[in-house]
XYZ file of C-alpha atoms in Angstrom:
340
model
C 0.000 0.000 0.000
C 1.248 3.459 -0.909
C 0.108 6.504 1.053
C -0.039 9.886 -0.672
C -1.705 12.634 1.326
C -5.081 11.249 2.362
C -5.144 8.466 -0.215
C -4.283 4.775 0.018
C -3.163 3.260 -3.303
C -3.610 -0.497 -3.039
C -0.743 -2.477 -4.576
C -2.593 -5.796 -4.793
C -5.921 -4.270 -5.851
C -8.224 -6.421 -3.701
C -11.298 -7.846 -5.428
C -14.949 -7.453 -4.490
C -15.810 -11.112 -5.098
C -19.405 -11.012 -3.893
C -21.924 -8.350 -2.947
C -25.604 -8.064 -2.151
C -28.246 -5.406 -1.518
C -31.575 -5.905 0.265
C -34.142 -3.092 0.383
C -37.626 -2.110 1.510
C -40.793 -1.294 -0.442
C -40.080 2.349 -1.301
C -36.703 1.443 -2.774
C -38.377 -1.414 -4.619
C -40.596 1.126 -6.359
C -37.602 3.130 -7.552
C -35.707 2.855 -10.840
C -32.940 0.606 -9.443
C -35.285 -2.108 -8.197
C -34.103 -4.795 -10.682
C -30.541 -4.490 -9.353
C -31.357 -5.378 -5.741
C -31.081 -8.968 -4.551
C -34.256 -8.890 -2.485
C -37.074 -6.367 -2.104
C -39.460 -6.476 0.867
C -43.049 -5.407 0.302
C -43.483 -4.073 3.855
C -41.576 -1.640 6.069
C -41.866 -4.016 9.020
C -39.602 -6.495 7.188
C -41.684 -9.158 8.939
C -40.364 -8.124 12.367
C -41.982 -6.706 15.516
C -39.819 -3.568 15.845
C -38.141 -1.176 13.427
C -34.739 -1.937 14.946
C -35.160 -5.677 14.411
C -36.274 -4.922 10.860
C -33.059 -3.018 10.170
C -31.011 -5.834 11.648
C -32.780 -8.377 9.443
C -31.934 -6.371 6.318
C -28.257 -6.353 7.220
C -28.157 -10.011 8.189
C -29.773 -11.024 4.925
C -27.461 -8.848 2.825
C -24.460 -10.396 4.598
C -25.706 -13.938 4.032
C -26.375 -13.301 0.341
C -22.980 -11.649 -0.175
C -21.239 -14.706 1.277
C -23.252 -17.041 -0.952
C -22.498 -14.969 -4.055
C -18.775 -14.922 -3.180
C -18.670 -18.705 -3.409
C -17.261 -18.967 0.101
C -18.512 -20.507 3.315
C -19.223 -18.229 6.267
C -16.311 -19.842 8.123
C -13.913 -18.570 5.451
C -14.695 -14.913 6.227
C -11.964 -13.785 8.604
C -13.280 -10.376 9.657
C -16.442 -8.332 9.396
C -16.203 -4.519 9.313
C -19.491 -2.686 9.725
C -21.525 0.030 11.367
C -24.825 1.881 11.138
C -26.769 4.874 12.476
C -28.291 3.304 15.569
C -27.070 4.058 19.076
C -23.962 1.947 19.667
C -24.273 0.580 16.104
C -26.580 -2.172 17.342
C -27.721 -3.341 13.901
C -24.183 -4.208 12.875
C -23.232 -5.529 16.284
C -26.166 -7.908 16.497
C -25.631 -8.964 12.868
C -22.011 -9.763 13.710
C -23.250 -11.778 16.669
C -25.258 -13.967 14.317
C -22.440 -14.250 11.777
C -19.966 -15.339 14.440
C -17.102 -13.625 12.590
C -14.398 -11.465 14.268
C -15.816 -7.971 14.142
C -14.624 -4.388 13.841
C -17.409 -1.873 14.484
C -17.017 1.493 12.764
C -19.095 4.651 12.645
C -19.088 7.265 9.921
C -22.830 7.900 9.797
C -23.877 7.608 6.131
C -20.217 7.447 5.048
C -19.919 4.050 6.768
C -20.391 2.143 3.505
C -17.109 3.389 2.043
C -15.332 3.649 5.396
C -15.910 -0.056 6.020
C -14.978 -0.953 2.429
C -11.756 1.092 2.584
C -10.694 -0.509 5.875
C -11.507 -3.992 4.559
C -9.452 -3.387 1.404
C -6.563 -2.066 3.501
C -6.599 -5.226 5.626
C -6.477 -7.444 2.560
C -3.879 -5.351 0.728
C -1.476 -5.271 3.686
C -1.805 -8.992 4.393
C -3.708 -8.583 7.658
C -6.444 -10.777 6.178
C -7.340 -12.617 2.997
C -11.138 -12.414 3.113
C -13.071 -9.603 4.800
C -16.716 -8.573 4.707
C -17.830 -4.931 4.766
C -21.403 -3.820 5.244
C -23.935 -1.382 6.578
C -27.637 -0.600 6.486
C -30.412 1.717 7.622
C -34.171 1.825 8.030
C -36.386 4.827 7.457
C -38.365 4.379 10.652
C -35.394 3.747 12.964
C -33.679 6.901 11.734
C -36.830 9.012 12.026
C -37.428 7.685 15.531
C -33.890 8.385 16.707
C -32.931 11.578 14.912
C -36.206 13.389 14.237
C -39.770 12.388 15.118
C -41.302 8.887 15.112
C -43.088 8.121 11.849
C -46.382 7.750 13.701
C -46.151 11.412 14.759
C -46.744 12.532 11.169
C -44.604 15.671 11.399
C -44.252 17.984 8.410
C -40.836 18.416 6.780
C -39.300 21.115 4.597
C -38.414 20.343 0.954
C -34.694 20.233 1.861
C -35.269 17.149 4.040
C -34.186 13.726 2.838
C -35.735 10.280 3.120
C -33.715 7.628 4.918
C -33.289 4.530 2.767
C -34.588 1.237 4.100
C -31.888 -1.068 2.865
C -28.564 -2.769 3.472
C -25.532 -3.657 1.412
C -22.578 -5.954 2.019
C -19.506 -6.987 0.077
C -16.824 -9.657 0.443
C -13.280 -8.467 -0.303
C -10.492 -10.924 -1.099
C -6.979 -11.100 -2.458
C -6.811 -11.061 -6.205
C -6.180 -14.407 -7.813
C -6.758 -16.554 -10.823
C -10.384 -16.851 -11.828
C -11.718 -14.177 -9.477
C -14.127 -11.810 -11.184
C -15.294 -8.533 -9.695
C -14.449 -4.869 -9.336
C -10.946 -4.200 -8.059
C -10.543 -1.766 -5.193
C -7.836 0.465 -6.587
C -7.579 3.260 -4.038
C -9.352 5.000 -1.169
C -9.283 8.580 0.074
C -10.008 9.125 3.755
C -11.873 12.345 4.446
C -11.451 14.930 7.147
C -14.128 16.623 9.245
C -15.723 19.619 7.579
C -18.114 21.942 9.399
C -19.292 25.172 7.810
C -21.775 25.966 10.548
C -24.994 24.368 9.252
C -27.267 23.553 12.196
C -30.442 22.425 10.448
C -30.844 18.606 10.649
C -33.428 18.870 7.874
C -30.802 20.168 5.442
C -28.195 17.417 5.402
C -27.313 17.980 1.761
C -25.985 21.474 2.426
C -24.161 20.289 5.543
C -22.396 17.368 3.815
C -21.578 18.962 0.443
C -18.336 20.656 1.630
C -17.046 17.334 2.984
C -17.776 15.597 -0.312
C -16.041 18.323 -2.295
C -13.047 18.334 0.047
C -12.516 14.572 -0.238
C -12.952 14.520 -4.022
C -10.461 17.371 -4.397
C -8.011 15.562 -2.104
C -8.425 12.425 -4.210
C -7.517 14.292 -7.389
C -4.549 16.068 -5.748
C -3.145 12.882 -4.237
C -3.514 10.714 -7.320
C -2.915 13.228 -10.086
C -6.121 12.032 -11.712
C -8.826 14.273 -13.175
C -12.619 13.821 -13.287
C -12.527 12.356 -16.801
C -10.540 9.340 -15.554
C -13.766 7.928 -14.092
C -16.867 6.844 -15.968
C -18.914 7.877 -12.953
C -18.314 9.789 -9.744
C -21.183 9.372 -7.321
C -21.709 10.886 -3.889
C -23.533 9.065 -1.117
C -26.535 11.121 -0.155
C -26.241 14.795 -0.999
C -29.541 14.651 -2.880
C -30.974 17.572 -4.834
C -29.729 20.269 -2.443
C -26.191 19.100 -1.786
C -25.030 17.814 -5.170
C -25.136 21.218 -6.953
C -23.292 22.773 -4.000
C -20.547 20.136 -4.164
C -20.205 20.634 -7.912
C -19.885 24.398 -7.492
C -17.263 24.011 -4.752
C -15.220 21.623 -6.904
C -15.380 23.912 -9.918
C -14.050 26.743 -7.752
C -11.087 24.444 -6.993
C -10.536 23.982 -10.727
C -12.146 20.573 -11.197
C -14.626 20.468 -14.057
C -17.137 17.830 -13.052
C -18.825 18.066 -16.466
C -15.891 15.990 -17.757
C -17.544 12.905 -16.245
C -20.954 11.806 -15.071
C -21.367 13.245 -11.570
C -24.319 11.836 -9.673
C -25.695 10.992 -6.256
C -27.007 7.731 -4.797
C -29.803 9.602 -3.039
C -31.079 10.837 -6.395
C -30.562 7.520 -8.179
C -32.449 5.234 -5.813
C -35.850 6.989 -6.019
C -38.049 8.503 -8.706
C -38.667 11.896 -7.104
C -41.347 12.783 -9.654
C -43.501 9.845 -8.630
C -42.297 9.290 -5.042
C -43.090 12.685 -3.540
C -42.489 11.555 0.047
C -38.734 11.318 -0.522
C -38.549 15.127 -0.868
C -34.928 16.079 -1.725
C -33.869 12.443 -2.190
C -32.443 9.513 -0.274
C -30.015 9.348 2.626
C -28.917 6.911 5.322
C -26.210 4.253 5.573
C -28.246 1.993 3.318
C -28.381 4.573 0.521
C -24.847 4.367 -0.888
C -24.507 0.753 0.340
C -27.517 -0.527 -1.600
C -26.715 1.505 -4.709
C -23.046 0.431 -4.715
C -23.374 -3.248 -3.786
C -26.476 -3.642 -5.928
C -26.719 -1.311 -8.904
C -23.119 -0.154 -9.469
C -21.472 -3.541 -9.033
C -23.960 -5.109 -11.428
C -23.280 -2.443 -14.051
C -19.536 -2.983 -13.642
C -19.857 -6.759 -13.997
C -21.852 -6.149 -17.187
C -19.013 -3.871 -18.379
C -21.313 -0.888 -18.656
C -19.022 0.918 -16.196
C -15.275 0.386 -15.847
C -14.046 3.005 -13.370
C -16.256 4.376 -10.601
C -15.462 6.620 -7.643
C -17.968 6.268 -4.802
C -17.857 9.126 -2.275
C -20.029 8.266 0.720
C -20.983 11.245 2.871
C -21.931 11.354 6.546
C -23.257 13.926 9.009
C -21.772 13.196 12.424
C -24.370 14.831 14.626
C -26.567 13.307 17.284
C -29.993 14.337 18.607
C -28.250 15.660 21.723
C -25.740 17.806 19.847
C -28.525 19.341 17.749
C -30.606 20.077 20.847
C -27.603 21.804 22.405
C -27.238 24.086 19.393
C -24.102 22.536 17.917
C -23.374 22.796 14.225
C -23.124 19.585 12.195
C -19.659 18.118 11.510
C -19.519 16.054 8.315
C -17.146 13.669 6.568
C -16.786 11.828 3.270
C -14.752 8.769 2.286
C -14.042 7.810 -1.325
C -13.312 4.375 -2.798
C -12.312 3.773 -6.426
C -13.644 0.601 -8.068
C -12.193 -0.580 -11.372
C -12.874 -3.505 -13.692
C -9.840 -5.016 -15.357
C -9.895 -5.728 -19.087
């Protein structure tokens, strides 16, 4: 592994040998529905509580990712995961069921790429040969913890986002003969950015500077330009944050029109038909489901060859918001590439 600035360049280019995405009914009504491994037709996910529903999504995504990797569960050496719940209970309880050595991480909605970057680092440096990364979220658990319970029926401004009910997991392994899947070429670890936004209903504006900062760092460290990638996609900036990030990057001299620059929160829903999602999707499951479902499938079909996924996270809590704190944010980027 070579370190330049904030970026890890992986010498062995670990392979994503199996991945899976499991989602809820709203995501199943969106344009990416065919790319998910399983779609539930109810928000309860056949469980008695929202928290158990979220856990079930993550457990199922993990099980499917292992199956698709062609490995047995016992061959997975470590599991790296996290989520939005207090003390990352969804991931912790999922790891309990998996019975795999576990590293719990928290990056809010950036956890999908944080866990993938750490897993790739472990494989690249020889600390492990087979590692699973994963995360998930549920609309009703996030509303209950961070805003108002769904049953309350509170009104939201148009800047608000809709937490994705979904989970995504991937199995990362050393490259070898016969292994097919996107290679993890490099990862850029973000730094905390806080421009003073205090409104928890405007996450896009809060997270956009972090996304722009990490993308700019990625280009500086690697010497690459936007046109190197077929697609650069942020995690969950949605309709408010994505234009802000683009403007900030253009001020730094990076012309994002040279590539396709999108956002998982805008890709996962049809905002014209699904009015309840407001500005677009968010949550740990947003970039996880889009990456481990839609993007990986498009790469395996050779429709995409080089993709930079920049997962964004707002690192606030209900307590910090109540105490008048501004919202610190972060973004982590992982580059996926298909070899010819």
